[in-house]
PDB file of C-alpha atoms and ligand atoms in Angstrom:
ATOM      1  CA  MET A1087      16.414 -36.531-152.196  1.00  0.00           C
ATOM      2  CA  ILE A1088      19.710 -36.142-154.234  1.00  0.00           C
ATOM      3  CA  ARG A1089      19.801 -32.394-156.081  1.00  0.00           C
ATOM      4  CA  ILE A1090      20.942 -31.633-159.098  1.00  0.00           C
ATOM      5  CA  ALA A1091      21.694 -28.722-161.363  1.00  0.00           C
ATOM      6  CA  ILE A1092      21.663 -28.058-165.540  1.00  0.00           C
ATOM      7  CA  PHE A1093      23.228 -25.651-167.145  1.00  0.00           C
ATOM      8  CA  ALA A1094      22.343 -25.289-170.554  1.00  0.00           C
ATOM      9  CA  SER A1095      22.718 -22.459-172.858  1.00  0.00           C
ATOM     10  CA  GLY A1096      20.545 -23.241-176.127  1.00  0.00           C
ATOM     11  CA  SER A1097      17.878 -25.603-177.150  1.00  0.00           C
ATOM     12  CA  GLY A1098      17.859 -27.666-173.892  1.00  0.00           C
ATOM     13  CA  SER A1099      16.295 -30.453-175.480  1.00  0.00           C
ATOM     14  CA  ASN A1100      18.865 -32.734-173.256  1.00  0.00           C
ATOM     15  CA  ALA A1101      17.853 -30.827-170.867  1.00  0.00           C
ATOM     16  CA  ARG A1102      14.001 -31.608-171.121  1.00  0.00           C
ATOM     17  CA  LYS A1103      15.087 -35.077-171.389  1.00  0.00           C
ATOM     18  CA  LEU A1104      16.297 -35.032-167.874  1.00  0.00           C
ATOM     19  CA  PHE A1105      13.500 -32.626-166.478  1.00  0.00           C
ATOM     20  CA  GLU A1106      11.306 -36.041-168.042  1.00  0.00           C
ATOM     21  CA  TYR A1107      13.741 -38.859-166.552  1.00  0.00           C
ATOM     22  CA  PHE A1108      13.912 -37.143-163.288  1.00  0.00           C
ATOM     23  CA  GLN A1109      10.364 -36.416-162.932  1.00  0.00           C
ATOM     24  CA  ASN A1110       8.685 -38.754-160.712  1.00  0.00           C
ATOM     25  CA  HIS A1111      12.316 -40.572-159.137  1.00  0.00           C
ATOM     26  CA  PRO A1112      12.834 -42.315-155.925  1.00  0.00           C
ATOM     27  CA  SER A1113      15.909 -39.961-154.915  1.00  0.00           C
ATOM     28  CA  ILE A1114      17.204 -37.847-157.282  1.00  0.00           C
ATOM     29  CA  ARG A1115      15.725 -34.105-158.605  1.00  0.00           C
ATOM     30  CA  VAL A1116      16.573 -31.445-161.180  1.00  0.00           C
ATOM     31  CA  GLY A1117      15.778 -28.920-158.556  1.00  0.00           C
ATOM     32  CA  LEU A1118      17.395 -25.310-160.857  1.00  0.00           C
ATOM     33  CA  LEU A1119      18.353 -25.092-164.467  1.00  0.00           C
ATOM     34  CA  ILE A1120      20.648 -22.448-164.724  1.00  0.00           C
ATOM     35  CA  SER A1121      20.897 -20.244-167.738  1.00  0.00           C
ATOM     36  CA  ASP A1122      23.757 -17.570-169.318  1.00  0.00           C
ATOM     37  CA  ARG A1123      21.608 -16.813-172.126  1.00  0.00           C
ATOM     38  CA  ARG A1124      18.319 -14.761-171.114  1.00  0.00           C
ATOM     39  CA  ASN A1125      16.753 -16.990-174.322  1.00  0.00           C
ATOM     40  CA  ALA A1126      17.382 -19.944-174.312  1.00  0.00           C
ATOM     41  CA  GLY A1127      15.320 -22.459-175.240  1.00  0.00           C
ATOM     42  CA  ALA A1128      15.564 -24.219-172.081  1.00  0.00           C
ATOM     43  CA  PHE A1129      13.667 -22.105-170.027  1.00  0.00           C
ATOM     44  CA  GLY A1130      10.492 -23.141-172.250  1.00  0.00           C
ATOM     45  CA  HIS A1131      10.817 -26.862-170.897  1.00  0.00           C
ATOM     46  CA  ALA A1132      12.000 -25.712-167.558  1.00  0.00           C
ATOM     47  CA  ALA A1133       8.570 -24.379-167.456  1.00  0.00           C
ATOM     48  CA  GLU A1134       6.423 -27.044-168.839  1.00  0.00           C
ATOM     49  CA  PHE A1135       7.986 -28.864-165.654  1.00  0.00           C
ATOM     50  CA  GLN A1136       8.019 -26.607-163.262  1.00  0.00           C
ATOM     51  CA  VAL A1137      11.995 -26.099-162.710  1.00  0.00           C
ATOM     52  CA  GLU A1138      12.621 -23.348-160.769  1.00  0.00           C
ATOM     53  CA  THR A1139      15.353 -21.221-163.050  1.00  0.00           C
ATOM     54  CA  CYS A1140      17.851 -18.359-162.781  1.00  0.00           C
ATOM     55  CA  TYR A1141      19.941 -16.652-165.349  1.00  0.00           C
ATOM     56  CA  PHE A1142      23.050 -15.020-165.076  1.00  0.00           C
ATOM     57  CA  HIS A1143      24.502 -12.581-167.936  1.00  0.00           C
ATOM     58  CA  LYS A1144      28.249 -14.450-168.935  1.00  0.00           C
ATOM     59  CA  SER A1145      30.284 -11.932-167.131  1.00  0.00           C
ATOM     60  CA  VAL A1146      28.618 -12.708-164.034  1.00  0.00           C
ATOM     61  CA  PHE A1147      30.168 -16.769-164.354  1.00  0.00           C
ATOM     62  CA  GLN A1148      33.077 -14.855-165.666  1.00  0.00           C
ATOM     63  CA  GLN A1149      33.880 -11.972-162.895  1.00  0.00           C
ATOM     64  CA  GLU A1150      31.661 -12.982-159.853  1.00  0.00           C
ATOM     65  CA  PRO A1151      31.391 -16.583-160.077  1.00  0.00           C
ATOM     66  CA  GLU A1152      30.954 -17.284-156.378  1.00  0.00           C
ATOM     67  CA  LYS A1153      26.941 -15.609-157.394  1.00  0.00           C
ATOM     68  CA  VAL A1154      26.302 -18.388-159.525  1.00  0.00           C
ATOM     69  CA  LEU A1155      27.749 -20.574-156.192  1.00  0.00           C
ATOM     70  CA  GLU A1156      25.921 -18.932-153.743  1.00  0.00           C
ATOM     71  CA  LYS A1157      23.035 -19.625-155.666  1.00  0.00           C
ATOM     72  CA  LEU A1158      23.885 -23.623-156.120  1.00  0.00           C
ATOM     73  CA  GLN A1159      24.357 -23.964-152.307  1.00  0.00           C
ATOM     74  CA  THR A1160      21.329 -21.583-151.167  1.00  0.00           C
ATOM     75  CA  SER A1161      18.805 -24.429-153.816  1.00  0.00           C
ATOM     76  CA  ASP A1162      21.030 -27.165-152.109  1.00  0.00           C
ATOM     77  CA  ILE A1163      22.076 -28.397-155.081  1.00  0.00           C
ATOM     78  CA  ASP A1164      24.723 -31.427-154.286  1.00  0.00           C
ATOM     79  CA  PHE A1165      25.564 -32.660-158.309  1.00  0.00           C
ATOM     80  CA  LEU A1166      25.933 -29.746-161.495  1.00  0.00           C
ATOM     81  CA  LEU A1167      24.437 -31.403-165.094  1.00  0.00           C
ATOM     82  CA  LEU A1168      26.202 -29.219-167.842  1.00  0.00           C
ATOM     83  CA  ALA A1169      23.764 -29.664-170.753  1.00  0.00           C
ATOM     84  CA  GLY A1170      24.817 -27.741-174.361  1.00  0.00           C
ATOM     85  CA  PHE A1171      26.180 -25.089-171.753  1.00  0.00           C
ATOM     86  CA  LEU A1172      28.921 -23.326-173.483  1.00  0.00           C
ATOM     87  CA  LEU A1173      30.667 -21.574-171.252  1.00  0.00           C
ATOM     88  CA  LEU A1174      34.040 -23.122-169.176  1.00  0.00           C
ATOM     89  CA  VAL A1175      32.212 -23.587-165.644  1.00  0.00           C
ATOM     90  CA  PRO A1176      34.848 -21.363-163.542  1.00  0.00           C
ATOM     91  CA  PRO A1177      37.153 -22.692-161.304  1.00  0.00           C
ATOM     92  CA  VAL A1178      35.154 -21.542-157.943  1.00  0.00           C
ATOM     93  CA  ILE A1179      31.982 -23.702-158.878  1.00  0.00           C
ATOM     94  CA  VAL A1180      34.601 -26.866-159.963  1.00  0.00           C
ATOM     95  CA  SER A1181      36.353 -26.620-156.542  1.00  0.00           C
ATOM     96  CA  ALA A1182      33.236 -26.320-154.641  1.00  0.00           C
ATOM     97  CA  PHE A1183      31.437 -29.706-156.996  1.00  0.00           C
ATOM     98  CA  ASP A1184      34.718 -31.548-156.777  1.00  0.00           C
ATOM     99  CA  GLY A1185      34.460 -35.081-159.114  1.00  0.00           C
ATOM    100  CA  LYS A1186      30.311 -34.009-159.371  1.00  0.00           C
ATOM    101  CA  ILE A1187      30.306 -32.101-162.379  1.00  0.00           C
ATOM    102  CA  LEU A1188      28.566 -33.865-165.741  1.00  0.00           C
ATOM    103  CA  ASN A1189      29.184 -32.869-169.520  1.00  0.00           C
ATOM    104  CA  ILE A1190      27.764 -33.619-172.533  1.00  0.00           C
ATOM    105  CA  HIS A1191      30.064 -33.638-175.203  1.00  0.00           C
ATOM    106  CA  PRO A1192      28.178 -34.467-178.976  1.00  0.00           C
ATOM    107  CA  ALA A1193      31.730 -36.401-180.546  1.00  0.00           C
ATOM    108  CA  MET A1194      34.434 -38.842-179.238  1.00  0.00           C
ATOM    109  CA  LEU A1195      37.045 -37.219-176.825  1.00  0.00           C
ATOM    110  CA  PRO A1196      39.704 -36.597-176.662  1.00  0.00           C
ATOM    111  CA  GLN A1197      39.817 -36.383-180.395  1.00  0.00           C
ATOM    112  CA  PHE A1198      37.307 -33.628-181.343  1.00  0.00           C
ATOM    113  CA  GLY A1199      37.698 -31.401-178.233  1.00  0.00           C
ATOM    114  CA  GLY A1200      38.636 -28.455-176.679  1.00  0.00           C
ATOM    115  CA  LYS A1201      38.287 -24.872-176.727  1.00  0.00           C
ATOM    116  CA  GLY A1202      36.174 -23.739-180.148  1.00  0.00           C
ATOM    117  CA  MET A1203      34.827 -27.284-180.574  1.00  0.00           C
ATOM    118  CA  TYR A1204      30.828 -27.324-180.169  1.00  0.00           C
ATOM    119  CA  GLY A1205      27.805 -27.555-181.965  1.00  0.00           C
ATOM    120  CA  HIS A1206      28.377 -27.631-186.371  1.00  0.00           C
ATOM    121  CA  TYR A1207      31.818 -26.951-185.871  1.00  0.00           C
ATOM    122  CA  VAL A1208      32.667 -30.443-183.850  1.00  0.00           C
ATOM    123  CA  HIS A1209      30.051 -32.275-186.781  1.00  0.00           C
ATOM    124  CA  GLU A1210      32.472 -29.961-189.729  1.00  0.00           C
ATOM    125  CA  ALA A1211      35.954 -31.758-188.346  1.00  0.00           C
ATOM    126  CA  VAL A1212      33.649 -35.283-187.974  1.00  0.00           C
ATOM    127  CA  GLN A1213      33.268 -35.200-191.594  1.00  0.00           C
ATOM    128  CA  LYS A1214      36.858 -33.076-192.866  1.00  0.00           C
ATOM    129  CA  ALA A1215      39.117 -36.554-190.899  1.00  0.00           C
ATOM    130  CA  GLY A1216      36.723 -38.306-193.577  1.00  0.00           C
ATOM    131  CA  ILE A1217      36.149 -41.003-190.399  1.00  0.00           C
ATOM    132  CA  SER A1218      33.415 -43.211-190.568  1.00  0.00           C
ATOM    133  CA  PHE A1219      31.791 -42.892-187.055  1.00  0.00           C
ATOM    134  CA  THR A1220      31.695 -39.806-184.385  1.00  0.00           C
ATOM    135  CA  GLY A1221      29.409 -40.554-181.005  1.00  0.00           C
ATOM    136  CA  MET A1222      28.928 -39.084-178.002  1.00  0.00           C
ATOM    137  CA  THR A1223      30.937 -38.047-175.181  1.00  0.00           C
ATOM    138  CA  ILE A1224      29.970 -37.719-171.382  1.00  0.00           C
ATOM    139  CA  HIS A1225      32.208 -36.585-168.973  1.00  0.00           C
ATOM    140  CA  GLU A1226      33.171 -34.902-165.394  1.00  0.00           C
ATOM    141  CA  VAL A1227      33.711 -31.220-165.747  1.00  0.00           C
ATOM    142  CA  ASN A1228      37.280 -29.879-164.640  1.00  0.00           C
ATOM    143  CA  GLN A1229      39.275 -26.713-165.408  1.00  0.00           C
ATOM    144  CA  GLN A1230      39.687 -27.890-169.216  1.00  0.00           C
ATOM    145  CA  PHE A1231      37.158 -27.810-171.801  1.00  0.00           C
ATOM    146  CA  ASP A1232      36.569 -31.301-172.450  1.00  0.00           C
ATOM    147  CA  GLU A1233      39.683 -33.420-170.602  1.00  0.00           C
ATOM    148  CA  GLY A1234      37.830 -34.589-167.862  1.00  0.00           C
ATOM    149  CA  ARG A1235      37.819 -37.942-167.278  1.00  0.00           C
ATOM    150  CA  ILE A1236      35.247 -40.088-169.761  1.00  0.00           C
ATOM    151  CA  ILE A1237      32.536 -42.170-167.661  1.00  0.00           C
ATOM    152  CA  PHE A1238      30.881 -42.665-170.980  1.00  0.00           C
ATOM    153  CA  GLN A1239      30.803 -42.965-174.914  1.00  0.00           C
ATOM    154  CA  ALA A1240      28.676 -44.837-177.850  1.00  0.00           C
ATOM    155  CA  ARG A1241      29.101 -44.596-181.347  1.00  0.00           C
ATOM    156  CA  CYS A1242      27.091 -43.918-184.311  1.00  0.00           C
ATOM    157  CA  PRO A1243      27.496 -44.447-188.140  1.00  0.00           C
ATOM    158  CA  VAL A1244      28.965 -41.168-190.367  1.00  0.00           C
ATOM    159  CA  LEU A1245      27.444 -42.275-194.003  1.00  0.00           C
ATOM    160  CA  SER A1246      29.499 -40.154-197.104  1.00  0.00           C
ATOM    161  CA  SER A1247      26.276 -38.927-197.899  1.00  0.00           C
ATOM    162  CA  ASP A1248      25.893 -37.167-194.629  1.00  0.00           C
ATOM    163  CA  SER A1249      25.352 -33.622-194.918  1.00  0.00           C
ATOM    164  CA  VAL A1250      26.553 -31.558-191.288  1.00  0.00           C
ATOM    165  CA  SER A1251      22.962 -31.594-190.163  1.00  0.00           C
ATOM    166  CA  ASP A1252      22.418 -35.013-190.546  1.00  0.00           C
ATOM    167  CA  ILE A1253      25.121 -35.749-188.284  1.00  0.00           C
ATOM    168  CA  ALA A1254      24.535 -33.479-185.307  1.00  0.00           C
ATOM    169  CA  ALA A1255      20.857 -34.937-185.720  1.00  0.00           C
ATOM    170  CA  ARG A1256      22.562 -38.807-185.303  1.00  0.00           C
ATOM    171  CA  VAL A1257      24.707 -37.661-182.965  1.00  0.00           C
ATOM    172  CA  LEU A1258      21.776 -35.655-180.810  1.00  0.00           C
ATOM    173  CA  ALA A1259      19.565 -38.480-180.721  1.00  0.00           C
ATOM    174  CA  LEU A1260      22.555 -40.578-178.899  1.00  0.00           C
ATOM    175  CA  GLU A1261      22.737 -38.189-176.284  1.00  0.00           C
ATOM    176  CA  HIS A1262      18.896 -38.311-175.149  1.00  0.00           C
ATOM    177  CA  ALA A1263      19.127 -41.961-175.193  1.00  0.00           C
ATOM    178  CA  HIS A1264      21.883 -42.151-173.007  1.00  0.00           C
ATOM    179  CA  TYR A1265      22.322 -39.315-171.124  1.00  0.00           C
ATOM    180  CA  PRO A1266      19.856 -39.363-168.226  1.00  0.00           C
ATOM    181  CA  PHE A1267      20.734 -42.732-167.576  1.00  0.00           C
ATOM    182  CA  VAL A1268      24.481 -42.455-167.532  1.00  0.00           C
ATOM    183  CA  ALA A1269      23.970 -39.298-165.428  1.00  0.00           C
ATOM    184  CA  GLU A1270      21.345 -41.278-163.235  1.00  0.00           C
ATOM    185  CA  GLN A1271      23.885 -43.867-162.401  1.00  0.00           C
ATOM    186  CA  PHE A1272      26.661 -41.672-161.471  1.00  0.00           C
ATOM    187  CA  ILE A1273      24.603 -39.728-158.623  1.00  0.00           C
ATOM    188  CA  LEU A1274      23.713 -43.235-157.076  1.00  0.00           C
ATOM    189  CA  ASN A1275      27.188 -44.885-158.411  1.00  0.00           C
ATOM    190  CA  TYR A1276      29.022 -41.767-156.114  1.00  0.00           C
ATOM    191  CA  LYS A1277      26.676 -41.963-153.192  1.00  0.00           C
ATOM    192  CA  LYS A1278      27.484 -45.716-153.053  1.00  0.00           C
ATOM    193  CA  GLU A1279      31.037 -44.820-152.907  1.00  0.00           C
ATOM    194  CA  LYS A1280      31.133 -41.794-150.769  1.00  0.00           C
ATOM    195  CA  HIS A1281      29.173 -43.935-148.058  1.00  0.00           C
ATOM    196  CA  LYS A1282      31.835 -47.251-148.496  1.00  0.00           C
ATOM    197  CA  ASN A1283      34.554 -45.463-147.732  1.00  0.00           C
ATOM    198  CA  LYS A1284      32.629 -43.880-144.457  1.00  0.00           C
TER     199      LYS A1284
HETATM  200  C1  GRF B1967      23.928 -31.342-177.430  1.00  0.00           C
HETATM  201  O1  GRF B1967      24.672 -31.886-179.055  1.00  0.00           O
HETATM  202  C2  GRF B1967      25.261 -31.025-176.857  1.00  0.00           C
HETATM  203  O2  GRF B1967      26.132 -31.847-176.656  1.00  0.00           O
HETATM  204  C3  GRF B1967      26.254 -29.983-176.693  1.00  0.00           C
HETATM  205  O3  GRF B1967      24.632 -28.796-177.153  1.00  0.00           O
HETATM  206  C4  GRF B1967      23.740 -29.804-177.722  1.00  0.00           C
HETATM  207  C5  GRF B1967      23.134 -29.138-176.960  1.00  0.00           C
HETATM  208  O4  GRF B1967      21.738 -29.418-177.409  1.00  0.00           O
HETATM  209  N1  GRF B1967      27.124 -30.034-175.955  1.00  0.00           N
HETATM  210  P1  GRF B1967      20.147 -29.334-176.716  1.00  0.00           P
HETATM  211  O5  GRF B1967      20.484 -27.697-176.187  1.00  0.00           O
HETATM  212  O6  GRF B1967      20.415 -29.926-175.585  1.00  0.00           O
HETATM  213  O7  GRF B1967      19.411 -28.836-177.258  1.00  0.00           O
END
């Protein structure tokens, strides 16, 4: 079994989609949910799907990241999926899981990304730019916010009558529709690639 950990800071609707999708998967299991927010909605979803959870205060990620790494290692985690995780993944974790971490971003990268571009700020920037579409991006995670290799993007329209929350809702629906399948393919192909190079 390939074991994944999900990192989430917020309401956890993407985390929930991932729990659902991998619940009875023949080769992939969600083994752990990690959050930096004690009251993250993702904890409730994890409980429903009987996924083990672990909370680490922001300062642990920033000053003692080896504690988070140790938890991932003792839980036998192979891949990390970020789903609304707001902190930078500590370098020691990025190195240990090199090429095995995905993030989902609620806009088209590289244009609408970088530090501070999260939540409603992203959708406000899209609206301000006056463009007719937005979308979502799934990318690998490296040491910079939103700069890893893009592996998948999908678009949706922005209407002139849209409020910021209309845009957010349309993008979130797109995320839910694609993240589980794209993550699954990424993980399964990674394993195949590895095997090929042996
Ligand atoms: C999503 O839009 C995700 O792209 C972004 O934060 C939001 C998280 O929503 N990084 P949820 O917590 O999965 O409901």
